[in-house]
PDB file of C-alpha atoms in Angstrom:
ATOM      1  CA  MET H 218      12.041 -29.923   5.379  1.00 35.00           C
ATOM      2  CA  SER H 219       9.697 -32.759   6.705  1.00 36.00           C
ATOM      3  CA  GLY H 220      10.854 -32.677   9.473  1.00 36.00           C
ATOM      4  CA  GLN H 221      10.817 -28.985   9.501  1.00 40.00           C
ATOM      5  CA  ILE H 222       6.604 -29.065   8.928  1.00 37.00           C
ATOM      6  CA  ILE H 223       6.112 -32.272  10.897  1.00 39.00           C
ATOM      7  CA  GLY H 224       7.913 -30.532  13.908  1.00 69.00           C
ATOM      8  CA  LEU H 225       5.330 -27.383  13.455  1.00 76.00           C
ATOM      9  CA  GLN H 226       2.190 -29.579  13.131  1.00 77.00           C
ATOM     10  CA  ASP H 227       3.551 -31.176  16.657  1.00 80.00           C
ATOM     11  CA  TRP H 228       4.247 -27.271  18.325  1.00 85.00           C
ATOM     12  CA  PHE H 229       0.474 -26.262  18.130  1.00 88.00           C
ATOM     13  CA  ALA H 230      -0.642 -28.976  20.153  1.00 87.00           C
ATOM     14  CA  THR H 231       1.280 -27.092  23.355  1.00 91.00           C
ATOM     15  CA  PRO H 232      -0.261 -24.701  25.080  1.00 93.00           C
ATOM     16  CA  PRO H 233       1.557 -21.257  23.273  1.00 92.00           C
ATOM     17  CA  GLY H 234       0.771 -22.936  19.955  1.00 91.00           C
ATOM     18  CA  ARG H 235      -2.714 -23.931  20.407  1.00 94.00           C
ATOM     19  CA  TYR H 236      -2.288 -20.224  21.664  1.00 95.00           C
ATOM     20  CA  LEU H 237      -0.637 -18.831  18.275  1.00 94.00           C
ATOM     21  CA  LEU H 238      -2.627 -20.621  16.280  1.00 94.00           C
ATOM     22  CA  ALA H 239      -5.685 -19.536  17.827  1.00 95.00           C
ATOM     23  CA  TRP H 240      -4.589 -15.958  17.307  1.00 96.00           C
ATOM     24  CA  GLU H 241      -3.701 -16.487  13.515  1.00 95.00           C
ATOM     25  CA  GLN H 242      -6.741 -18.259  12.725  1.00 96.00           C
ATOM     26  CA  ALA H 243      -8.823 -15.266  14.045  1.00 96.00           C
ATOM     27  CA  GLN H 244      -6.622 -13.021  11.657  1.00 96.00           C
ATOM     28  CA  PHE H 245      -7.116 -15.506   8.614  1.00 97.00           C
ATOM     29  CA  ASP H 246     -11.062 -15.610   8.873  1.00 96.00           C
ATOM     30  CA  GLU H 247     -11.256 -11.721   8.934  1.00 96.00           C
ATOM     31  CA  ALA H 248      -8.606 -11.368   6.061  1.00 96.00           C
ATOM     32  CA  VAL H 249     -10.579 -13.569   3.753  1.00 96.00           C
ATOM     33  CA  ALA H 250     -13.617 -13.541   4.181  1.00 94.00           C
ATOM     34  CA  ASP H 251     -14.696 -11.000   1.625  1.00 93.00           C
ATOM     35  CA  ILE H 252     -11.557 -11.814  -0.865  1.00 95.00           C
ATOM     36  CA  PHE H 253     -14.078 -12.810  -4.180  1.00 94.00           C
ATOM     37  CA  GLY H 254     -12.222 -15.056  -6.859  1.00 95.00           C
ATOM     38  CA  TYR H 255     -12.222 -18.610  -8.221  1.00 96.00           C
ATOM     39  CA  HIS H 256      -9.503 -20.220  -7.243  1.00 97.00           C
ATOM     40  CA  ALA H 257      -7.872 -19.433  -3.859  1.00 97.00           C
ATOM     41  CA  LEU H 258      -4.670 -21.885  -2.416  1.00 96.00           C
ATOM     42  CA  GLN H 259      -3.051 -22.882   1.499  1.00 96.00           C
ATOM     43  CA  LEU H 260       0.540 -23.278   1.470  1.00 94.00           C
ATOM     44  CA  GLY H 261       1.130 -25.055   4.202  1.00 86.00           C
ATOM     45  CA  ALA H 262       0.195 -25.438   8.206  1.00 85.00           C
ATOM     46  CA  ALA H 263      -2.319 -27.960   7.489  1.00 82.00           C
ATOM     47  CA  GLY H 264      -3.619 -26.663  11.567  1.00 85.00           C
ATOM     48  CA  VAL H 265      -4.416 -23.690  10.240  1.00 90.00           C
ATOM     49  CA  ASP H 266      -7.365 -23.740   7.724  1.00 92.00           C
ATOM     50  CA  GLY H 267      -6.630 -20.360   6.312  1.00 94.00           C
ATOM     51  CA  LEU H 268      -9.329 -20.366   3.673  1.00 95.00           C
ATOM     52  CA  ARG H 269     -12.083 -21.880   6.095  1.00 94.00           C
ATOM     53  CA  THR H 270     -14.260 -18.505   6.020  1.00 96.00           C
ATOM     54  CA  ASN H 271     -13.911 -17.426   2.477  1.00 96.00           C
ATOM     55  CA  ARG H 272     -16.452 -18.309  -0.467  1.00 94.00           C
ATOM     56  CA  MET H 273     -14.078 -18.861  -3.687  1.00 96.00           C
ATOM     57  CA  PRO H 274     -16.020 -22.264  -5.632  1.00 95.00           C
ATOM     58  CA  HIS H 275     -12.587 -23.689  -5.385  1.00 95.00           C
ATOM     59  CA  ARG H 276     -10.236 -23.772  -3.131  1.00 95.00           C
ATOM     60  CA  TRP H 277      -7.220 -25.741  -2.442  1.00 94.00           C
ATOM     61  CA  LEU H 278      -4.432 -27.035   1.123  1.00 93.00           C
ATOM     62  CA  ALA H 279      -1.140 -28.154  -0.789  1.00 92.00           C
ATOM     63  CA  LEU H 280       1.220 -29.427   1.502  1.00 89.00           C
ATOM     64  CA  PRO H 281       4.898 -29.896   0.247  1.00 84.00           C
ATOM     65  CA  ASP H 282       5.468 -33.242   2.652  1.00 74.00           C
ATOM     66  CA  PRO H 283       2.743 -36.729   2.623  1.00 71.00           C
ATOM     67  CA  GLY H 284       3.085 -36.892   5.787  1.00 63.00           C
ATOM     68  CA  GLN H 285       1.924 -34.671   7.747  1.00 59.00           C
ATOM     69  CA  GLN H 286      -2.315 -34.282   7.846  1.00 57.00           C
ATOM     70  CA  ALA H 287      -2.523 -35.856   3.872  1.00 57.00           C
ATOM     71  CA  GLY H 288      -6.719 -35.851   4.162  1.00 61.00           C
ATOM     72  CA  ARG H 289      -7.212 -32.293   3.933  1.00 71.00           C
ATOM     73  CA  ALA H 290      -4.580 -31.884   1.289  1.00 74.00           C
ATOM     74  CA  ALA H 291      -5.253 -31.910  -2.240  1.00 82.00           C
ATOM     75  CA  LEU H 292      -2.285 -31.858  -3.185  1.00 88.00           C
ATOM     76  CA  PHE H 293       1.385 -32.271  -2.791  1.00 89.00           C
ATOM     77  CA  THR H 294       3.837 -30.285  -4.371  1.00 90.00           C
ATOM     78  CA  ASP H 295       7.670 -27.799  -3.931  1.00 91.00           C
ATOM     79  CA  PHE H 296       6.502 -24.433  -3.429  1.00 92.00           C
ATOM     80  CA  ALA H 297       8.989 -23.530  -4.989  1.00 92.00           C
ATOM     81  CA  ALA H 298       7.221 -24.702  -8.729  1.00 93.00           C
ATOM     82  CA  LEU H 299       3.555 -24.778  -8.295  1.00 94.00           C
ATOM     83  CA  PRO H 300       1.639 -27.051 -11.036  1.00 93.00           C
ATOM     84  CA  PHE H 301      -0.851 -24.122 -11.768  1.00 95.00           C
ATOM     85  CA  ALA H 302      -0.504 -22.672 -15.000  1.00 95.00           C
ATOM     86  CA  ALA H 303       0.806 -18.004 -14.732  1.00 95.00           C
ATOM     87  CA  ASN H 304      -2.421 -15.623 -14.256  1.00 96.00           C
ATOM     88  CA  SER H 305      -4.255 -18.290 -12.437  1.00 95.00           C
ATOM     89  CA  LEU H 306      -5.368 -18.192  -8.827  1.00 97.00           C
ATOM     90  CA  ASP H 307      -6.899 -14.990  -7.537  1.00 97.00           C
ATOM     91  CA  LEU H 308      -5.671 -15.841  -3.330  1.00 97.00           C
ATOM     92  CA  VAL H 309      -3.075 -17.388  -1.920  1.00 97.00           C
ATOM     93  CA  VAL H 310      -2.099 -17.996   1.859  1.00 97.00           C
ATOM     94  CA  LEU H 311       1.054 -18.596   3.826  1.00 96.00           C
ATOM     95  CA  PRO H 312       0.483 -20.050   7.157  1.00 94.00           C
ATOM     96  CA  HIS H 313       4.906 -20.152   7.885  1.00 92.00           C
ATOM     97  CA  ALA H 314       5.187 -21.386   4.559  1.00 91.00           C
ATOM     98  CA  LEU H 315       7.863 -19.155   3.669  1.00 92.00           C
ATOM     99  CA  GLU H 316      10.300 -19.132   7.088  1.00 87.00           C
ATOM    100  CA  LEU H 317       9.547 -23.162   6.742  1.00 83.00           C
ATOM    101  CA  SER H 318      11.223 -23.196   2.753  1.00 85.00           C
ATOM    102  CA  GLN H 319      14.560 -23.995   1.251  1.00 85.00           C
ATOM    103  CA  ASP H 320      13.896 -21.612  -0.875  1.00 90.00           C
ATOM    104  CA  PRO H 321      11.857 -18.472   0.545  1.00 92.00           C
ATOM    105  CA  HIS H 322      12.492 -16.606  -2.081  1.00 93.00           C
ATOM    106  CA  ALA H 323      11.778 -18.268  -5.365  1.00 94.00           C
ATOM    107  CA  ALA H 324       8.217 -19.621  -2.840  1.00 94.00           C
ATOM    108  CA  LEU H 325       7.403 -16.502  -2.641  1.00 96.00           C
ATOM    109  CA  ARG H 326       7.952 -15.643  -6.689  1.00 96.00           C
ATOM    110  CA  GLU H 327       6.678 -18.598  -6.971  1.00 96.00           C
ATOM    111  CA  VAL H 328       3.142 -17.389  -5.601  1.00 97.00           C
ATOM    112  CA  GLU H 329       3.886 -13.873  -7.421  1.00 97.00           C
ATOM    113  CA  ARG H 330       4.063 -15.465 -10.792  1.00 96.00           C
ATOM    114  CA  VAL H 331       0.480 -17.899 -10.088  1.00 96.00           C
ATOM    115  CA  LEU H 332      -1.563 -14.574  -8.848  1.00 97.00           C
ATOM    116  CA  VAL H 333      -3.818 -12.759 -11.336  1.00 96.00           C
ATOM    117  CA  PRO H 334      -3.090  -8.893 -11.392  1.00 96.00           C
ATOM    118  CA  GLU H 335      -5.011  -6.947  -8.515  1.00 96.00           C
ATOM    119  CA  GLY H 336      -4.446 -11.135  -6.614  1.00 96.00           C
ATOM    120  CA  ARG H 337      -4.077 -11.356  -2.771  1.00 97.00           C
ATOM    121  CA  VAL H 338      -0.917 -13.205  -0.767  1.00 97.00           C
ATOM    122  CA  VAL H 339      -2.140 -13.472   2.493  1.00 97.00           C
ATOM    123  CA  ILE H 340       1.171 -14.543   4.950  1.00 97.00           C
ATOM    124  CA  CYS H 341       1.649 -14.695   8.802  1.00 95.00           C
ATOM    125  CA  GLY H 342       4.670 -15.657  10.099  1.00 93.00           C
ATOM    126  CA  LEU H 343       7.392 -15.385  13.352  1.00 92.00           C
ATOM    127  CA  ASN H 344       8.852 -12.041  14.658  1.00 93.00           C
ATOM    128  CA  PRO H 345      11.979 -12.878  15.434  1.00 91.00           C
ATOM    129  CA  ALA H 346      12.273  -9.296  17.243  1.00 90.00           C
ATOM    130  CA  SER H 347       9.886 -10.984  19.850  1.00 90.00           C
ATOM    131  CA  LEU H 348       9.964 -12.350  23.494  1.00 90.00           C
ATOM    132  CA  TRP H 349       9.455 -15.621  21.427  1.00 90.00           C
ATOM    133  CA  GLY H 350      12.002 -14.873  18.767  1.00 87.00           C
ATOM    134  CA  MET H 351      14.531 -14.123  21.777  1.00 88.00           C
ATOM    135  CA  ARG H 352      14.293 -16.684  23.503  1.00 87.00           C
ATOM    136  CA  GLN H 353      14.415 -19.160  20.247  1.00 86.00           C
ATOM    137  CA  ARG H 354      17.855 -17.420  19.101  1.00 83.00           C
ATOM    138  CA  ARG H 355      19.524 -18.313  22.746  1.00 83.00           C
ATOM    139  CA  ALA H 356      18.187 -21.803  22.762  1.00 79.00           C
ATOM    140  CA  HIS H 357      20.063 -22.447  19.848  1.00 76.00           C
ATOM    141  CA  LEU H 358      22.788 -20.820  21.418  1.00 81.00           C
ATOM    142  CA  TYR H 359      22.877 -23.285  24.067  1.00 78.00           C
ATOM    143  CA  ARG H 360      22.414 -26.304  21.486  1.00 76.00           C
ATOM    144  CA  LYS H 361      25.176 -25.250  20.652  1.00 76.00           C
ATOM    145  CA  LEU H 362      27.048 -26.355  23.792  1.00 79.00           C
ATOM    146  CA  GLY H 363      25.511 -29.086  24.247  1.00 74.00           C
ATOM    147  CA  PHE H 364      22.249 -28.632  26.671  1.00 73.00           C
ATOM    148  CA  GLY H 365      18.761 -26.992  25.970  1.00 71.00           C
ATOM    149  CA  ASP H 366      15.314 -27.224  24.002  1.00 78.00           C
ATOM    150  CA  LEU H 367      14.005 -25.144  21.688  1.00 79.00           C
ATOM    151  CA  PHE H 368      11.223 -22.778  22.706  1.00 81.00           C
ATOM    152  CA  LEU H 369       9.795 -22.824  18.894  1.00 80.00           C
ATOM    153  CA  PRO H 370       9.426 -25.521  15.959  1.00 77.00           C
ATOM    154  CA  GLU H 371      13.173 -26.209  14.238  1.00 72.00           C
ATOM    155  CA  GLY H 372      12.810 -25.092  11.168  1.00 65.00           C
ATOM    156  CA  GLY H 373      14.414 -22.252   8.670  1.00 63.00           C
ATOM    157  CA  GLU H 374      15.396 -19.238   9.045  1.00 74.00           C
ATOM    158  CA  PHE H 375      12.612 -16.909  10.476  1.00 86.00           C
ATOM    159  CA  ILE H 376      11.906 -13.365   8.355  1.00 92.00           C
ATOM    160  CA  GLY H 377      11.328 -10.210   9.675  1.00 92.00           C
ATOM    161  CA  TYR H 378       8.511  -8.305   9.051  1.00 95.00           C
ATOM    162  CA  TRP H 379       9.817  -5.232   7.850  1.00 94.00           C
ATOM    163  CA  ARG H 380      12.540  -7.653   5.667  1.00 94.00           C
ATOM    164  CA  MET H 381       8.969  -9.247   4.432  1.00 96.00           C
ATOM    165  CA  ARG H 382       7.809  -6.139   3.130  1.00 96.00           C
ATOM    166  CA  ASP H 383      10.409  -5.876   0.908  1.00 96.00           C
ATOM    167  CA  TRP H 384      10.430  -8.725  -0.820  1.00 95.00           C
ATOM    168  CA  LEU H 385       6.671  -8.425  -1.185  1.00 96.00           C
ATOM    169  CA  ARG H 386       7.857  -4.467  -2.852  1.00 95.00           C
ATOM    170  CA  LEU H 387      10.464  -5.892  -4.910  1.00 95.00           C
ATOM    171  CA  LEU H 388       7.591  -8.090  -6.599  1.00 94.00           C
ATOM    172  CA  SER H 389       5.847  -5.457  -7.068  1.00 92.00           C
ATOM    173  CA  PHE H 390       3.127  -5.987  -4.269  1.00 96.00           C
ATOM    174  CA  GLU H 391       1.773  -3.632  -2.416  1.00 96.00           C
ATOM    175  CA  VAL H 392       0.978  -4.223   0.805  1.00 96.00           C
ATOM    176  CA  GLU H 393      -2.794  -3.873   2.171  1.00 95.00           C
ATOM    177  CA  SER H 394      -2.291  -4.260   5.917  1.00 95.00           C
ATOM    178  CA  GLY H 395       0.364  -5.558   8.597  1.00 95.00           C
ATOM    179  CA  ARG H 396      -0.321  -6.053  12.263  1.00 95.00           C
ATOM    180  CA  PHE H 397       1.516  -7.736  15.477  1.00 96.00           C
ATOM    181  CA  GLY H 398       0.486 -10.909  17.701  1.00 95.00           C
ATOM    182  CA  VAL H 399       0.309 -12.423  20.016  1.00 95.00           C
ATOM    183  CA  TYR H 400       2.265 -10.642  23.420  1.00 95.00           C
ATOM    184  CA  ARG H 401       2.753 -12.549  26.119  1.00 94.00           C
ATOM    185  CA  PRO H 402       5.055 -14.307  27.270  1.00 92.00           C
ATOM    186  CA  ALA H 403       7.243 -16.975  25.938  1.00 90.00           C
ATOM    187  CA  VAL H 404       6.332 -19.725  28.464  1.00 91.00           C
ATOM    188  CA  ARG H 405       5.362 -23.676  27.869  1.00 90.00           C
ATOM    189  CA  SER H 406       3.066 -23.700  30.729  1.00 91.00           C
ATOM    190  CA  GLU H 407      -0.575 -22.659  29.435  1.00 92.00           C
ATOM    191  CA  ALA H 408      -1.376 -21.695  33.613  1.00 93.00           C
ATOM    192  CA  TRP H 409       1.117 -18.690  33.430  1.00 93.00           C
ATOM    193  CA  LEU H 410      -0.317 -18.191  29.452  1.00 93.00           C
ATOM    194  CA  GLU H 411      -3.366 -17.172  31.697  1.00 93.00           C
ATOM    195  CA  ARG H 412      -2.122 -15.376  33.852  1.00 94.00           C
ATOM    196  CA  CYS H 413      -0.358 -13.023  31.728  1.00 93.00           C
ATOM    197  CA  ARG H 414      -3.480 -12.468  29.502  1.00 93.00           C
ATOM    198  CA  TRP H 415      -3.482  -8.993  29.869  1.00 93.00           C
ATOM    199  CA  MET H 416      -0.135  -8.728  27.515  1.00 94.00           C
ATOM    200  CA  ASP H 417      -1.482  -8.995  24.376  1.00 91.00           C
ATOM    201  CA  ALA H 418      -3.874  -5.255  24.752  1.00 92.00           C
ATOM    202  CA  ALA H 419      -1.064  -3.850  26.380  1.00 92.00           C
ATOM    203  CA  GLY H 420       1.083  -4.895  24.120  1.00 89.00           C
ATOM    204  CA  GLU H 421      -0.933  -4.067  21.609  1.00 89.00           C
ATOM    205  CA  ARG H 422      -0.964  -0.803  22.297  1.00 89.00           C
ATOM    206  CA  TRP H 423       2.319   0.383  23.557  1.00 91.00           C
ATOM    207  CA  TRP H 424       4.293  -2.585  22.235  1.00 89.00           C
ATOM    208  CA  PRO H 425       2.978  -3.270  18.874  1.00 89.00           C
ATOM    209  CA  ILE H 426       5.654  -4.249  17.344  1.00 91.00           C
ATOM    210  CA  PHE H 427       7.159  -6.882  19.113  1.00 92.00           C
ATOM    211  CA  GLY H 428       4.478  -8.953  19.361  1.00 94.00           C
ATOM    212  CA  ALA H 429       5.136 -12.985  18.419  1.00 93.00           C
ATOM    213  CA  VAL H 430       3.630 -12.997  15.385  1.00 95.00           C
ATOM    214  CA  TYR H 431       3.108 -11.025  12.208  1.00 96.00           C
ATOM    215  CA  PHE H 432       0.188 -10.902   9.220  1.00 97.00           C
ATOM    216  CA  LEU H 433       0.591  -9.314   6.166  1.00 96.00           C
ATOM    217  CA  VAL H 434      -2.629  -8.652   3.581  1.00 97.00           C
ATOM    218  CA  ALA H 435      -0.735  -7.579  -0.440  1.00 97.00           C
ATOM    219  CA  VAL H 436      -2.194  -7.393  -3.926  1.00 97.00           C
ATOM    220  CA  LYS H 437      -0.245  -7.877  -6.818  1.00 97.00           C
ATOM    221  CA  ARG H 438      -0.137  -4.556  -8.723  1.00 93.00           C
ATOM    222  CA  VAL H 439       0.731  -5.073 -12.261  1.00 88.00           C
ATOM    223  CA  ARG H 440       2.484  -1.715 -14.236  1.00 77.00           C
ATOM    224  CA  GLY H 441       0.086  -0.361 -16.841  1.00 66.00           C
ATOM    225  CA  MET H 442      -3.101  -1.966 -16.664  1.00 58.00           C
ATOM    226  CA  ARG H 443      -6.476  -0.576 -15.829  1.00 60.00           C
ATOM    227  CA  LEU H 444      -9.144  -2.219 -14.639  1.00 55.00           C
ATOM    228  CA  LEU H 445     -12.535  -1.374 -16.712  1.00 56.00           C
ATOM    229  CA  SER H 446     -15.641  -0.692 -14.210  1.00 54.00           C
ATOM    230  CA  ALA H 447     -18.933  -3.338 -14.419  1.00 54.00           C
ATOM    231  CA  ASP H 448     -20.787  -1.278 -16.878  1.00 60.00           C
ATOM    232  CA  TRP H 449     -17.618  -0.634 -19.065  1.00 52.00           C
ATOM    233  CA  ARG H 450     -19.900  -2.738 -21.894  1.00 59.00           C
ATOM    234  CA  ARG H 451     -22.616  -0.241 -21.738  1.00 62.00           C
ATOM    235  CA  ALA H 452     -20.116   2.615 -21.582  1.00 55.00           C
ATOM    236  CA  ALA H 453     -18.567   0.986 -25.198  1.00 56.00           C
ATOM    237  CA  ALA H 454     -22.238   0.923 -26.137  1.00 58.00           C
ATOM    238  CA  ARG H 455     -23.599   5.037 -25.616  1.00 58.00           C
ATOM    239  CA  ALA H 456     -20.151   5.904 -26.837  1.00 55.00           C
ATOM    240  CA  THR H 457     -20.841   4.103 -29.969  1.00 59.00           C
ATOM    241  CA  ALA H 458     -24.255   5.375 -30.803  1.00 55.00           C
ATOM    242  CA  PRO H 459     -25.433   6.859 -33.487  1.00 61.00           C
ATOM    243  CA  VAL H 460     -25.222  11.019 -32.619  1.00 55.00           C
ATOM    244  CA  PRO H 461     -27.916  13.138 -34.239  1.00 55.00           C
ATOM    245  CA  ILE H 462     -26.507  16.078 -36.605  1.00 53.00           C
ATOM    246  CA  ALA H 463     -28.260  19.113 -35.932  1.00 53.00           C
ATOM    247  CA  GLY H 464     -28.262  20.422 -39.716  1.00 55.00           C
ATOM    248  CA  LYS H 465     -29.982  17.825 -40.772  1.00 54.00           C
ATOM    249  CA  MET H 466     -32.474  17.516 -37.824  1.00 53.00           C
ATOM    250  CA  HIS H 467     -33.045  20.702 -38.745  1.00 53.00           C
ATOM    251  CA  LYS H 468     -33.275  20.046 -42.578  1.00 53.00           C
ATOM    252  CA  ALA H 469     -35.965  17.018 -41.994  1.00 53.00           C
ATOM    253  CA  LYS H 470     -38.179  18.787 -39.879  1.00 53.00           C
ATOM    254  CA  ALA H 471     -38.664  21.603 -42.790  1.00 54.00           C
ATOM    255  CA  ASP H 472     -38.820  18.614 -44.874  1.00 60.00           C
ATOM    256  CA  ARG H 473     -41.941  17.065 -43.149  1.00 60.00           C
ATOM    257  CA  ALA H 474     -43.320  20.654 -42.813  1.00 56.00           C
ATOM    258  CA  ASP H 475     -43.870  20.886 -46.553  1.00 56.00           C
TER     259      ASP H 475
END
């Protein structure tokens, strides 16, 4: 697994990697800025600062391997066995953590365990149903024949957008928002990427589901639970306040008159 993650970090330094990273960073900055709570955690991808704009007092970066930008990391852990109590985190962000995990199902179940009810998970992943995904599959075929290089980082199986939504639904998450991005062709040249800048706007309008990357925000729902409003103490006080009885009040007034 360490080789997979190091491959991702190296790939972020290439022209297509920088292009992807800029889009993802903008999405994370917007998505987490107004998510409130006390404890937030990012799993993997130290090249992305997924909690940069979040204002929670406690924010951590967890990595599976001490070899990748260890200076920023707060802890090193197996993503399928997080060292946090159940219902203890308000926000977890996963930039490519699931697709590079050896057991993405277990990692997502662990995220559900540590999140508080109504806590949020933010996920971004590479889209296999895109030009970039198709080039990667073709490169895998060429490598079996003994030639060719991969375009994307070598890692685990890429998880499709609708498949990810199914996984979230099975764990009682409700998807709040989802979108695709990065529509320029799968080329390594920075000059060609700049020439195809117009494809970002065109792709978002005409072929949105074929973006190279998808971005999801989901909230953990718990059946049978109802959150109390901020003024629940005042409402309870009003409910238990003594209520005068009309007959007694009338008698009291008559006694005072006598």
